[in-house]
Amino acid sequence: MSEVLDTEIKFLPGVGPKRAEILEEEAEIFTFRDLLSCFPYRYIDKTRIYSIKDLDTLMQYVQLKGHISRFSTEGAGSGKRLVADFHDSTGMVKLVWFKGLKWITSNYKINTEYIIFGKPSLFSGSFNIVHPEIEEADKKAARVSSAFEAQYSTTEKMKDHFLNTRAIAKLIAACFSHPGMVITETLPEDIIKRLNLISLSDALFKIHFPDSNEDIERARYRLKFEELFYIQLNLMRYKNRRDKVKHGFVFSVVGERLNGFYHNALPFPLTEAQKRVIREIRTDLGSGRQMNRLLQGDVGSGKTMVALMNMLIAADNGFQSCLMAPTEVLAIQHHETIARYVKELDVKVALLTGSTKKRERGEIESGLLDGSINILIGTHALIEENVRYSNLGFVVIDEQHRFGVAQRAKLWQKNECPPHVLVMTATPIPRTLAMTLYGDLDVSVIDQLPPGRRPVKTMAFTDAEREKVFGFMRRQIADGRQVYVVYPLIKESETLDYKDLEDGLESIARAFPPPKYAISVVHGKMNSRDKEISMNQFRSGQTHIMVATTVIEVGVDVPNASVMVIESAERFGLSQLHQLRGRVGRGADQSYCILMTARKLSSDATARIETIVGSTDGFEIAEADLKMRGPGDLEGTQQSGMAFDLHIADLGKDGQILSIARNIAEEIIDADSDLVQPGNKVLRINLHRIFGRKYSWSEIS
Ligand code: ADP
Ligand code: MG
């Protein structure tokens, strides 16, 4: 069904091909619908007219009513400007223009009553308003306008083509008055009634042209609900379909490998939480249905062991497993640990990453095809098209916050019968985010750390106290401990980071000279062989200090390392800091996390540092992280790796709306899983519109 809303943006009067191109490129506005979904980031209250005598420097935008008494030009050359004296009964401000001087003097008249709008600034003792908006008071009164003026974010390029916030507002208004414009309701009548929502068409109008704060609130609520509701409905539908599909490999045998490992090679007694979770997973694996489970457990809770034991069950039942890690360093480490654990067993483990050499890769590929490899460990390379398994039965995805439904769907294509999937994640992600990313999964939680762990002590130091920190490191090393020193890694500028790391390395090498001290280095630019050698030196205790970029952020496990020094800690996000801190405190010794920061910090950075110093609870930190990211921070959601962007809902603040949306979605799918009832037709149509193009459901079951 084609709707006016799906009309291409270039057909909107006032747009045309050139501006359409800009809108597409700069703001991803392709259709009328996209334009109406370009929501304001704030509103300016135009209900109020200020008196000039009340102006102060803290005011953002103000509206004044008065008249111009005279024009004059001041300055010369590029500083030339037109100045108008603007009066109301209480005082005078200067209006200033640097551009369009002629147009202004010929269009605005002395002693006509105007309403002006702009941002006052204090300049040599009097208030100036640069490039104000001006409108005749009579005309303004006659014009229909909303009291709150919406502000839209625009890019430089958009502004160059006169697509500023006002122009966007005009286009949106044009869109509403476009002939044949109909906004079809996208939610079923009974949900609207039940939640007392306003209609979609009201909501879209009011979000752009509100008359009151209440308008804004109600419009936002309706649009946020809708956004979260469809995501939940989609997830619930996935889950329901999968639950119904009976086929899934049955792992019924408890064989030699698991038994051999459990009785002869288990390096430590399992915690009760690990045991419980292993039982939950085994029940799934024997059920005849495909498992889709999320395993949550804070950093260091021992998720790897849980994964391994289930991979052994798979092998006992004649199936291959793969374990996918987010970084090469972590893949290498998993390979190292797991290969060591199963050394005495009849289990073949292989490592495949982006930098595996061609010949070795060939060997792995044939080993996968002839079934001789039982466990494959690696990075994203594992799910590349050309990696074929003879009988992949179990997939473990470790610490990949980007693995939403769409990504997981790819795995299904590898088999006729879908493998069991276990998604493991630390930093217990906030509930809202988990519900949104992994809402279709069953959940197991490891809520207990292995015994004997002592909470890591966290301290913050400034660069000036570096000598003190070095001294502390020396004492720890003298006690037989090892130390990490980590530098930030920013994707956009690997070279810059590398420089940070190189400079840091130099000063550490000076403070910790050979032969007394040995240092390992790992960074993203090294090839995997060198990374592996470095990691192994550190793990085996040959080196005392590991200097690294955040390639070691996730998962790395060297129990004897007891100090984590984080350089430029203010540049890290909260969950990153928590992950890094989780690299220590893995043995029985008291461990320390030292945050090195610049002396002057932004208030955001200060809050982050205080949070991490004050709490070792991953869950608490994750919640704080989400809250601190502030309203509607799209980047925040992108970082956490949503497969989609949230336009208006905010997982940090809209937890309550999310819960309501989820409950209703669940109810609907329970009652009508295929959405065939007439009242649910609207849901089917919109699910398809929102998600249909992104991935097809047939891949799922
Ligand atoms: P994470 O859940 O963060 O992935 P790991 O699987 O890396 O944690 O385990 C962290 C450390 O705890 C490892 O050194 C691991 O060998 C150890 N460990 C795991 N389970 C136990 C246990 N039950 N008892 C003692 N140590 C354990
Ligand atoms: Mg781990």
XYZ file of C-alpha atoms in Angstrom, residues 42 129 164 287 290 389 421 461 534 553-554 593 671 674:
14
model
C 14.304 21.306 21.932
C 21.168 40.903 19.461
C 18.252 25.865 8.840
C 14.848 -30.423 24.625
C 16.837 -24.760 19.375
C 31.220 -26.675 9.015
C 23.117 -20.218 20.460
C 45.593 10.017 40.476
C 53.452 -10.962 23.898
C 39.727 -4.449 27.330
C 37.513 -7.470 27.211
C 42.879 -0.215 39.708
C -3.104 -14.308 21.862
C 0.808 -14.657 13.575
